[in-house]
Short mmCIF file of C-alpha atoms in Angstrom, two decimals:
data_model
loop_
_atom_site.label_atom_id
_atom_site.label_comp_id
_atom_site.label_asym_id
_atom_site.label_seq_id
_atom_site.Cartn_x
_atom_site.Cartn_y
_atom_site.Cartn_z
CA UNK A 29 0.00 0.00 0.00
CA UNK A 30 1.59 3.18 -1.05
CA UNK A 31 1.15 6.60 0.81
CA UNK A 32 -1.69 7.92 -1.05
CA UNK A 33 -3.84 4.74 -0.55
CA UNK A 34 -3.07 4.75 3.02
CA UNK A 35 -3.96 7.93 3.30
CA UNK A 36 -7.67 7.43 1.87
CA UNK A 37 -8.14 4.87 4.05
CA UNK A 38 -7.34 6.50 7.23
CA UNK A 39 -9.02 9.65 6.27
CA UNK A 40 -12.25 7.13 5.92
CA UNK A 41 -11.73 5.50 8.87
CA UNK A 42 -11.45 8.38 10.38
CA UNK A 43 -13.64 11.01 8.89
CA UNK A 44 -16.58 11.24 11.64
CA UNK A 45 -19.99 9.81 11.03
CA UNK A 46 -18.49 7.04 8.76
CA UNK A 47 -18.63 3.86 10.83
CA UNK A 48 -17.88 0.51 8.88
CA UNK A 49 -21.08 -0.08 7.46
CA UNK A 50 -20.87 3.50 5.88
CA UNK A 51 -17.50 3.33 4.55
CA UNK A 52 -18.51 -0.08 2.70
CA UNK A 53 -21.35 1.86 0.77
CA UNK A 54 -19.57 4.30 -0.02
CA UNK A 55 -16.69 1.55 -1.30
CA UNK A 56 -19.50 -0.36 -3.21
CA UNK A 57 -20.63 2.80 -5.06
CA UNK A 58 -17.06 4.43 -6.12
CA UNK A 59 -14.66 1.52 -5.89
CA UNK A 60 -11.46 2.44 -3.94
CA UNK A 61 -11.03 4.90 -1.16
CA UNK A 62 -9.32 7.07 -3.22
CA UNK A 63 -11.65 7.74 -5.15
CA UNK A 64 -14.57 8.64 -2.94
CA UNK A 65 -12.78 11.76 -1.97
CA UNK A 66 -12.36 12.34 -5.85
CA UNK A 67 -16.11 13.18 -6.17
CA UNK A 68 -18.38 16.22 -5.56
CA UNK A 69 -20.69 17.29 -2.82
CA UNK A 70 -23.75 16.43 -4.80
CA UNK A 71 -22.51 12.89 -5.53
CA UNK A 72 -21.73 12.10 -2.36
CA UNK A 73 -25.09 13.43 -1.36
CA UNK A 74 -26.69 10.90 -3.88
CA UNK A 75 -25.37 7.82 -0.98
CA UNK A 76 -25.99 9.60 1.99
CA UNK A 77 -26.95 12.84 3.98
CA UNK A 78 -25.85 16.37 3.19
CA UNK A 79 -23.78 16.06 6.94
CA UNK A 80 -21.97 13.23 5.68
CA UNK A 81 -21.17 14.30 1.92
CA UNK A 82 -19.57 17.88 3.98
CA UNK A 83 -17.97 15.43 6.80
CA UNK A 84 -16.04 13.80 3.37
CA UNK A 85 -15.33 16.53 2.09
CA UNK A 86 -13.42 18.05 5.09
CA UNK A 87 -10.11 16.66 5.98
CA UNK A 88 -10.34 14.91 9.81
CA UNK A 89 -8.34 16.49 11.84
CA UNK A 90 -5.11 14.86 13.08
CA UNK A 91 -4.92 13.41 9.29
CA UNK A 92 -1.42 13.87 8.53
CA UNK A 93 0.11 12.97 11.76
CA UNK A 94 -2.14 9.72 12.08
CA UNK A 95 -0.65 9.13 8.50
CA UNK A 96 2.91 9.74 9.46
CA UNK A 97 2.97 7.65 12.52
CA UNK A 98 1.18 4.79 10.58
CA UNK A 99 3.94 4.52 8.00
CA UNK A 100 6.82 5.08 10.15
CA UNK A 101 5.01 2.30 12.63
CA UNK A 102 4.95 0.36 9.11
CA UNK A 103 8.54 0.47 8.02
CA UNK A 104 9.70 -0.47 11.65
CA UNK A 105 10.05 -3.52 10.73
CA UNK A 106 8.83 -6.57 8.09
CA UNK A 107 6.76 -8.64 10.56
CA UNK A 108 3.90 -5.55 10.53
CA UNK A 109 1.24 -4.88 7.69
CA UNK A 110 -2.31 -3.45 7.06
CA UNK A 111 -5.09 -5.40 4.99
CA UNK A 112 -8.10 -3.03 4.02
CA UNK A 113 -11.24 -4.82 2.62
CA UNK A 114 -10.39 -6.36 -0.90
CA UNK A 115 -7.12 -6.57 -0.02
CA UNK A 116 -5.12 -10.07 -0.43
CA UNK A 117 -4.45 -10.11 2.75
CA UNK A 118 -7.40 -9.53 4.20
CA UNK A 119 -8.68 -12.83 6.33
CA UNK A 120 -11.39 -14.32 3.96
CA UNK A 121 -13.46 -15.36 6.77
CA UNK A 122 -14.50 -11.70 8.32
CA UNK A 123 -16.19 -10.88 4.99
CA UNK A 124 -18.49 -13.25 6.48
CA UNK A 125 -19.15 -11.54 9.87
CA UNK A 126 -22.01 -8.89 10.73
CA UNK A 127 -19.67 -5.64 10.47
CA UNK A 128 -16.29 -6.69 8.98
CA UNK A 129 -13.42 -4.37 9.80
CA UNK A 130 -12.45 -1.65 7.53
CA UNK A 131 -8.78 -1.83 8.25
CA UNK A 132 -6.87 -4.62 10.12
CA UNK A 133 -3.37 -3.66 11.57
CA UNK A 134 -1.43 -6.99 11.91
CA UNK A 135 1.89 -7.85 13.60
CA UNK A 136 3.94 -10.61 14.09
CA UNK A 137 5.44 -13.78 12.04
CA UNK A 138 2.02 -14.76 10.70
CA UNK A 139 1.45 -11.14 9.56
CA UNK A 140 4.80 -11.68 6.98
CA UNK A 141 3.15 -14.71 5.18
CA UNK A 142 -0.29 -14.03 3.77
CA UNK A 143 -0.29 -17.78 2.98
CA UNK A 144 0.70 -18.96 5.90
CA UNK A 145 -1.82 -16.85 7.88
CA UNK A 146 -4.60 -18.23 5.71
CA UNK A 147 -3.94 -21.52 7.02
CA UNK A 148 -3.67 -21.16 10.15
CA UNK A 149 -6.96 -19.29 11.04
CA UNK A 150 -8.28 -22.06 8.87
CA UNK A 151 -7.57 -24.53 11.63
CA UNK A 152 -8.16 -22.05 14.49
CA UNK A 153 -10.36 -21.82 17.65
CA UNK A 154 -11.07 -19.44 20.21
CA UNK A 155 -10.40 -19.26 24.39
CA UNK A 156 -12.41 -17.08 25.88
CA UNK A 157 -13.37 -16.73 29.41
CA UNK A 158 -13.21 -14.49 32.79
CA UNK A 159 -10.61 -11.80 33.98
CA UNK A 160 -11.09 -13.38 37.08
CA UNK A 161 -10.36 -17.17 37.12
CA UNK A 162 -10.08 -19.24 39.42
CA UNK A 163 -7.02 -20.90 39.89
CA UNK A 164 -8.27 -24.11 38.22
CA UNK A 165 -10.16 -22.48 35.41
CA UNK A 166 -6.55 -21.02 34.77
CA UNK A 167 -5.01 -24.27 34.81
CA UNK A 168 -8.10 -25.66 32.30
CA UNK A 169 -7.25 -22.86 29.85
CA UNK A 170 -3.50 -23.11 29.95
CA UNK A 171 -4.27 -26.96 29.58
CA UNK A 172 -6.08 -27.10 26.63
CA UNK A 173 -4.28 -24.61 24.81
CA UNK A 174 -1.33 -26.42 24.87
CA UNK A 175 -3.27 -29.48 24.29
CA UNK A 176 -4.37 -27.80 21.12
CA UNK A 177 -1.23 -26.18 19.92
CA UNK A 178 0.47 -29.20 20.34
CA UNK A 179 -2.32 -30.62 17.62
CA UNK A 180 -1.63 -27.69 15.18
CA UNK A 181 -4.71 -25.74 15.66
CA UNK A 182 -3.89 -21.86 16.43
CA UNK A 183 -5.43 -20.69 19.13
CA UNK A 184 -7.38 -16.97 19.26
CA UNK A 185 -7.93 -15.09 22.03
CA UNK A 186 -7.98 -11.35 23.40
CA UNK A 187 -4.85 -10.75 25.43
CA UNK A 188 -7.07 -9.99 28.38
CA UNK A 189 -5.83 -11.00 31.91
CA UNK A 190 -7.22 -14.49 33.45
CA UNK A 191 -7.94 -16.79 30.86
CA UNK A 192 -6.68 -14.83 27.59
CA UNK A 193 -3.46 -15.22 28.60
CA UNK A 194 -3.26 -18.59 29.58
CA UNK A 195 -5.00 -19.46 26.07
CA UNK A 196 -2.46 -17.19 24.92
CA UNK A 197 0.52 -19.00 26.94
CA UNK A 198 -0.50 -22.58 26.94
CA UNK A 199 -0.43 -22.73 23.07
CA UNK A 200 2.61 -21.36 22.63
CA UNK A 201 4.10 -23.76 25.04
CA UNK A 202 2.71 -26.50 23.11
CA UNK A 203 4.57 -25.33 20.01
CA UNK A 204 1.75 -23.80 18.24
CA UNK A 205 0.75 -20.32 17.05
CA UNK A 206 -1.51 -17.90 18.44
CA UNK A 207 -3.79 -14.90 17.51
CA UNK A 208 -4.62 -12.51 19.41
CA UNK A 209 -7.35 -9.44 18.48
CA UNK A 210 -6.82 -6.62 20.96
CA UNK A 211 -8.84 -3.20 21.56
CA UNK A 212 -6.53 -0.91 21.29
CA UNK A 213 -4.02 0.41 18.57
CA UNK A 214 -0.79 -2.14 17.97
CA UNK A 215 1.58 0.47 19.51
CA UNK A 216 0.04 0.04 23.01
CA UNK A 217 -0.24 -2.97 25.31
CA UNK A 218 -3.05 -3.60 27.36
CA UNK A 219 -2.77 -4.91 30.09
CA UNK A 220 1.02 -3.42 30.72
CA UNK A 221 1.20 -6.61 32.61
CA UNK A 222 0.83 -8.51 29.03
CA UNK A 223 3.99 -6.86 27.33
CA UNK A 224 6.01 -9.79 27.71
CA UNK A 225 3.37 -12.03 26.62
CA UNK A 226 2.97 -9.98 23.67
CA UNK A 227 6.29 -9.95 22.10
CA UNK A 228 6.13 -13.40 22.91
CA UNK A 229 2.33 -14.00 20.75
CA UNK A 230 4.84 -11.28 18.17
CA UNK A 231 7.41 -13.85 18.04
CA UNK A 232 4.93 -17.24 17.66
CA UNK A 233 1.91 -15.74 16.14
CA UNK A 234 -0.19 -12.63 15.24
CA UNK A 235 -1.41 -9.30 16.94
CA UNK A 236 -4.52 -7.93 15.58
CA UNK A 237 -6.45 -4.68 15.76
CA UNK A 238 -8.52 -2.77 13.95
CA UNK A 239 -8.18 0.15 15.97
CA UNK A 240 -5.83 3.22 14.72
CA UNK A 241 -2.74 3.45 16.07
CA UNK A 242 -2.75 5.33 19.18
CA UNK A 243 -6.03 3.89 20.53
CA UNK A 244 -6.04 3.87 23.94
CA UNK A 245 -8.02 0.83 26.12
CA UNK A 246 -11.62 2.54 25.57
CA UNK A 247 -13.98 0.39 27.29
CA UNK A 248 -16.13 -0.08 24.61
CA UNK A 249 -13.67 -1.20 22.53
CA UNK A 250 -12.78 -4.13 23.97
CA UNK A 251 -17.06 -5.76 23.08
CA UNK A 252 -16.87 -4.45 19.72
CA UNK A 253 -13.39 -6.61 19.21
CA UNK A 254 -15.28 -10.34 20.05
CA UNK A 255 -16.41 -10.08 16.67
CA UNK A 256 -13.07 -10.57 15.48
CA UNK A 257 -12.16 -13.07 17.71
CA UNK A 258 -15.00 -15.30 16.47
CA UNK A 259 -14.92 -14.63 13.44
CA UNK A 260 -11.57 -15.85 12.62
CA UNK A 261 -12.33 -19.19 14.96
CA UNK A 262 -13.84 -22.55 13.53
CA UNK A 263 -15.13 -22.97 17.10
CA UNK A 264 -15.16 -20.85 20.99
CA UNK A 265 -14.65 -22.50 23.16
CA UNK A 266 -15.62 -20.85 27.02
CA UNK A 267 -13.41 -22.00 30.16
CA UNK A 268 -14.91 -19.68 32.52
CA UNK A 269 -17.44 -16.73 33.00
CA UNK A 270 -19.78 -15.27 34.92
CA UNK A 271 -23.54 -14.65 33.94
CA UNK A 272 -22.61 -10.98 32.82
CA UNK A 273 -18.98 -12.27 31.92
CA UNK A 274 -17.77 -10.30 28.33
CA UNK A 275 -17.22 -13.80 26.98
CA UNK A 276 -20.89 -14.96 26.70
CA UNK A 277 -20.76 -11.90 24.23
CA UNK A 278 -18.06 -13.93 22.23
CA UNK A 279 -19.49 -17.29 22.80
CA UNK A 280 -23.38 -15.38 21.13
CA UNK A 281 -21.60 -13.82 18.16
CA UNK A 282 -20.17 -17.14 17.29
CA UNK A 283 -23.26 -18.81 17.35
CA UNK A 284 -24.45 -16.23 14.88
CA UNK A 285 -21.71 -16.57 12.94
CA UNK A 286 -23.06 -20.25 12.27
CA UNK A 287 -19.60 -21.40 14.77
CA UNK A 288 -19.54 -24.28 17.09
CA UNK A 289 -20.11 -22.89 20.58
CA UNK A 290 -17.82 -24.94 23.94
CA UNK A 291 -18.03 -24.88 27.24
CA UNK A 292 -16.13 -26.59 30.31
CA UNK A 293 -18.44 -27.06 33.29
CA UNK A 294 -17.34 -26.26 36.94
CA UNK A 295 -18.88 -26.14 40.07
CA UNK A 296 -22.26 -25.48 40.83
CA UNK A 297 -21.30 -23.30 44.04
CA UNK A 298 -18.72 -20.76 41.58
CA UNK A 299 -19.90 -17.53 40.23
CA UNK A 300 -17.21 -18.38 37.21
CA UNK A 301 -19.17 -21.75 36.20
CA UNK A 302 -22.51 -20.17 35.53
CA UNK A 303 -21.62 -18.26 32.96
CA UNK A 304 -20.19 -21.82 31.02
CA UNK A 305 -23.55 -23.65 32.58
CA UNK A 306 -25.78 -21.64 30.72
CA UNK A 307 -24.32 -21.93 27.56
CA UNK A 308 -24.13 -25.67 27.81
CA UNK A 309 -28.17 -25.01 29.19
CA UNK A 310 -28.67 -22.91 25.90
CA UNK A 311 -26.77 -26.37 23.41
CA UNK A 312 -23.18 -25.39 23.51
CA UNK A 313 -20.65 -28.42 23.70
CA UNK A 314 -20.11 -30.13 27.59
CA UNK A 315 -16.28 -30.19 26.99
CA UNK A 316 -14.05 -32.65 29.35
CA UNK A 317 -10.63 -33.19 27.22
CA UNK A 318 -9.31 -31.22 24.39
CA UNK A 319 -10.40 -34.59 21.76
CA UNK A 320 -14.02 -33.57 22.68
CA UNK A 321 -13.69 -30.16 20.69
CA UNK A 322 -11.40 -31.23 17.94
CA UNK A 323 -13.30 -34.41 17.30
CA UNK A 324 -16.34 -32.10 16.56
CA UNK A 325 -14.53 -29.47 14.55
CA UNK A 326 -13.04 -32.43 12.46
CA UNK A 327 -9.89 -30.88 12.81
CA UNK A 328 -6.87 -33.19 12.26
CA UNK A 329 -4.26 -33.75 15.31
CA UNK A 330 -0.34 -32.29 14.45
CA UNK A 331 1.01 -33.55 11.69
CA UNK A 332 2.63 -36.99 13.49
CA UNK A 333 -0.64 -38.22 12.98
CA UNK A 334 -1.20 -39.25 16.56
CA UNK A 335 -2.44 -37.41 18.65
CA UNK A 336 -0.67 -35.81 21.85
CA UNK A 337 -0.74 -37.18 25.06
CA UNK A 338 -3.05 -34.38 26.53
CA UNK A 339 -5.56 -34.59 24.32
CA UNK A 340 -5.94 -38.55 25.62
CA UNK A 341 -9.09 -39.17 27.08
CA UNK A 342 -8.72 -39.38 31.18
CA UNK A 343 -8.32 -42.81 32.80
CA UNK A 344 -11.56 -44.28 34.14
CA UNK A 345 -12.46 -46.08 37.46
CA UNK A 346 -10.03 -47.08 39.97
CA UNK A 347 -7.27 -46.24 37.29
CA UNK A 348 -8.50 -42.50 37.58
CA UNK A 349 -8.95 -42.48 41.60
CA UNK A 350 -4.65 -43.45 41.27
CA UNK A 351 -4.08 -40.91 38.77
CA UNK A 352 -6.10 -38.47 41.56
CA UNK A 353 -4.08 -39.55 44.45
CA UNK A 354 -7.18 -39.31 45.93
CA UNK A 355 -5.82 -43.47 46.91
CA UNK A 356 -2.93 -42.34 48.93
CA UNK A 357 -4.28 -39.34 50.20
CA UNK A 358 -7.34 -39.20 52.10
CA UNK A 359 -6.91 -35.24 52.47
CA UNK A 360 -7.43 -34.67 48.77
CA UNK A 361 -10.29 -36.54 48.63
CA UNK A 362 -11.68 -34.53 51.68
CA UNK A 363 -11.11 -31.32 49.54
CA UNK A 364 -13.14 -31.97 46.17
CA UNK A 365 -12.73 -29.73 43.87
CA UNK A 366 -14.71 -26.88 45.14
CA UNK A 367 -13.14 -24.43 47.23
CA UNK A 368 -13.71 -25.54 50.97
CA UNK A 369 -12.32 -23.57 54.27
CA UNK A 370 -10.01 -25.16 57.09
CA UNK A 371 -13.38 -25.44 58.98
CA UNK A 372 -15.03 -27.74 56.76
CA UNK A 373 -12.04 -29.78 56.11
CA UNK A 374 -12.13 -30.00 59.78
CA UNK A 375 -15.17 -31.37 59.82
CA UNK A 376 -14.64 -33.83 57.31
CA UNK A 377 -11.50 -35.36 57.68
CA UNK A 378 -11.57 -35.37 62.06
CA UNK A 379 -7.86 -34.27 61.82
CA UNK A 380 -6.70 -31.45 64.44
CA UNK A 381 -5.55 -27.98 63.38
CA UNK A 382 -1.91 -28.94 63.38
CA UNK A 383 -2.11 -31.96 61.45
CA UNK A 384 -4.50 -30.56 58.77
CA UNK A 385 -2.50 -27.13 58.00
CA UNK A 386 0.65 -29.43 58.00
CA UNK A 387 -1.35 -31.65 55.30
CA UNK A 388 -2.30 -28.76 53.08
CA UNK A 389 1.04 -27.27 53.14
CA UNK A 390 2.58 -30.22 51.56
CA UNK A 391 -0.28 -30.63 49.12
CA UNK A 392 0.46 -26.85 48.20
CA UNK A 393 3.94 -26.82 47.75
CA UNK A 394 3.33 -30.04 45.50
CA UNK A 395 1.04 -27.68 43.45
CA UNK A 396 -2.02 -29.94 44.28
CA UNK A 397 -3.71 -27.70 45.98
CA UNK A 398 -3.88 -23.75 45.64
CA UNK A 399 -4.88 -21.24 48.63
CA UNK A 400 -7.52 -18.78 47.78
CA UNK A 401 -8.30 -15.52 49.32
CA UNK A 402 -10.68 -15.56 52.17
CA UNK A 403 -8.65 -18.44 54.03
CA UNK A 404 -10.27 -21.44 51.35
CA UNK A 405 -8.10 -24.23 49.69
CA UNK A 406 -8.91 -25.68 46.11
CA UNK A 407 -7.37 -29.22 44.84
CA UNK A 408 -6.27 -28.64 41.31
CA UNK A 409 -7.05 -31.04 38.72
CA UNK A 410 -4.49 -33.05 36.90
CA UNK A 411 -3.52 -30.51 33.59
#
């Protein structure tokens, strides 16, 4: 894209009173963006309002410095591009979204390879869930991801804290690529806390945005990007949320997208499960082990042919109550898996103060169990 075509489609995007559906009328009827600020006032006026043929017709301001810092951001380095609509690199699959993005700003090693990038959101799903988690739903998401990166399938997600970033993390440690469609402009990082993790998704994956550069974390940004994340996703799969949880919004658009909706359930007594209990209420998936959602997208484990050991189903009977420990260790089979205090433990197992703390300590510093705020334990689940 050369400076002159950038520069009609940033003054579109950012001409006010133009939103997406707008700008692709006014594409339809002229052909390029150029050439929609080629025509007169009384053309323009023949596709919309008077206020929106004068709104073309004046230059936005800010213009030339949003136009400078997008091509210096551009030449910074090869692994960085922007696909308009009709443009090659353009993912196929948003043109078949409600309200496809005007502009896409894309960074990372998928973003150098059209091709490549094609592929991989062809064999992609999404990992959605709360802010929040708790420490198992954490474990779940980091879980699976791996489980499915390790299988080839790219995983897409928002870069939000909580489950985001364990999608994010998990399939990158399983060797696999990641996507992930943020709601703010590339040169920022939100959550600051994420930076790492983002050069990291830079490094093993993609960064998307439709936002301008220079967007900072609006709060309504952050809704309108779901689309995105469904959109490029054979599937959405939900590891946590509450009932008002940002993810259900996901988890809707991609069953109106026509996508396969998944859910892990939890515990009846967590805010975090009902969220994931009403989709599966509503017909999403009950997911156990990653083989439950790749068996129904029909997507192919890696390329070995056989599939990873995580995505195994889990042993069965007295085979799984070994696996547990819950055999050799009365205490975890006192705990559950819902988060219990020291009281009810107490109560439970018959075992004094001394003895029980003594017991959980060892359990925690073997990572079997995690201590939550408010003085409650949790048993975590074998990943």
């Amino acid at each position: 894209m050369d400076s002159d075509e950038l520069r009609a489609w940033l003054r579109l995007a950012l001409t006010p009173g133009v939103g997406n559906a707008t700008a692709r009328k006014l594409l339809a009827a002229f052909g390029s963006a150029q050439a929609i600020f080629e025509q007169s006032s009384a053309t323009l006026q023949q596709i919309g309002s008077d206020k929106l043929a004068n709104s073309l017709r004046s230059e936005p301001s800010g213009l030339a410095v949003q136009r400078q810092t997008t091509m210096d951001w551009l030449q910074a380095g090869d692994d960085r591009r922007i696909a308009v609509l009709g443009d090659p690199a353009y993912p196929p699959v948003l043109l078949d979204i409600e309200d496809p993005p005007l502009m896409l700003y894309m960074l990372g090693t998928l973003a150098i390879s059209i091709l490549s990038a094609t592929e991989k959101i062809a064999k992609s799903l999404a990992i959605v869930g709360s802010r929040n988690p708790t420490p198992q739903g954490e474990s779940n998401a980091r879980q699976f991801a791996k489980a499915f990166g390790g299988a080839g399938i790219c995983v897409v997600s928002g870069l939000a804290l909580g489950i985001d970033g364990a999608a994010h993390d998990g399939a990158m440690l399983g060797g696999g690529e990641t996507i992930a469609v943020v709601g703010t402009g590339l040169d920022r990082v939100y959550p600051k806390r994420h930076l790492d993790l983002a050069h990291r998704i830079a490094r093993q994956g993609m960064i998307i945005s439709e936002f301008p550069l220079g967007t900072p974390p609006l709060t309504a940004n952050f809704p309108k990007r779901n689309r995105i994340i469904s959109g490029l996703s054979r599937g959405t799969l939900v590891v946590e949320a509450a009932l008002q949880s940002g993810s259900l919004i996901t988890a809707r658009l991609a069953a109106e997208q026509g996508k396969e909706v998944f859910a892990i359930p939890g515990s009846i007594h967590s805010p975090q499960s009902r969220g994931c209990h009403a989709l599966i209420k509503q017909g999403a998936k009950l997911v156990e082990v990653a083989q439950d959602v790749l068996e129904e997208l029909r997507l192919a484990p890696g390329a070995s042919g056989a599939a990873p050991a995580a995505l195994q189903a889990p042993p069965e009977g007295d085979e799984a109550d070994e696996a547990a420990g819950t055999r050799d260790d009365p205490l975890l089979a006192a705990l559950g898996f819902d988060a219990v205090s020291l009281d009810a433990l107490q109560a439970r197992t018959g075992l004094d103060t001394a003895h029980l703390q003594a017991g959980l300590l060892e359990l925690e510093l073997d990572g079997q169990v995690v201590r939550l705020p408010g003085g409650l334990f949790q048993r975590m689940a074998a990943g």
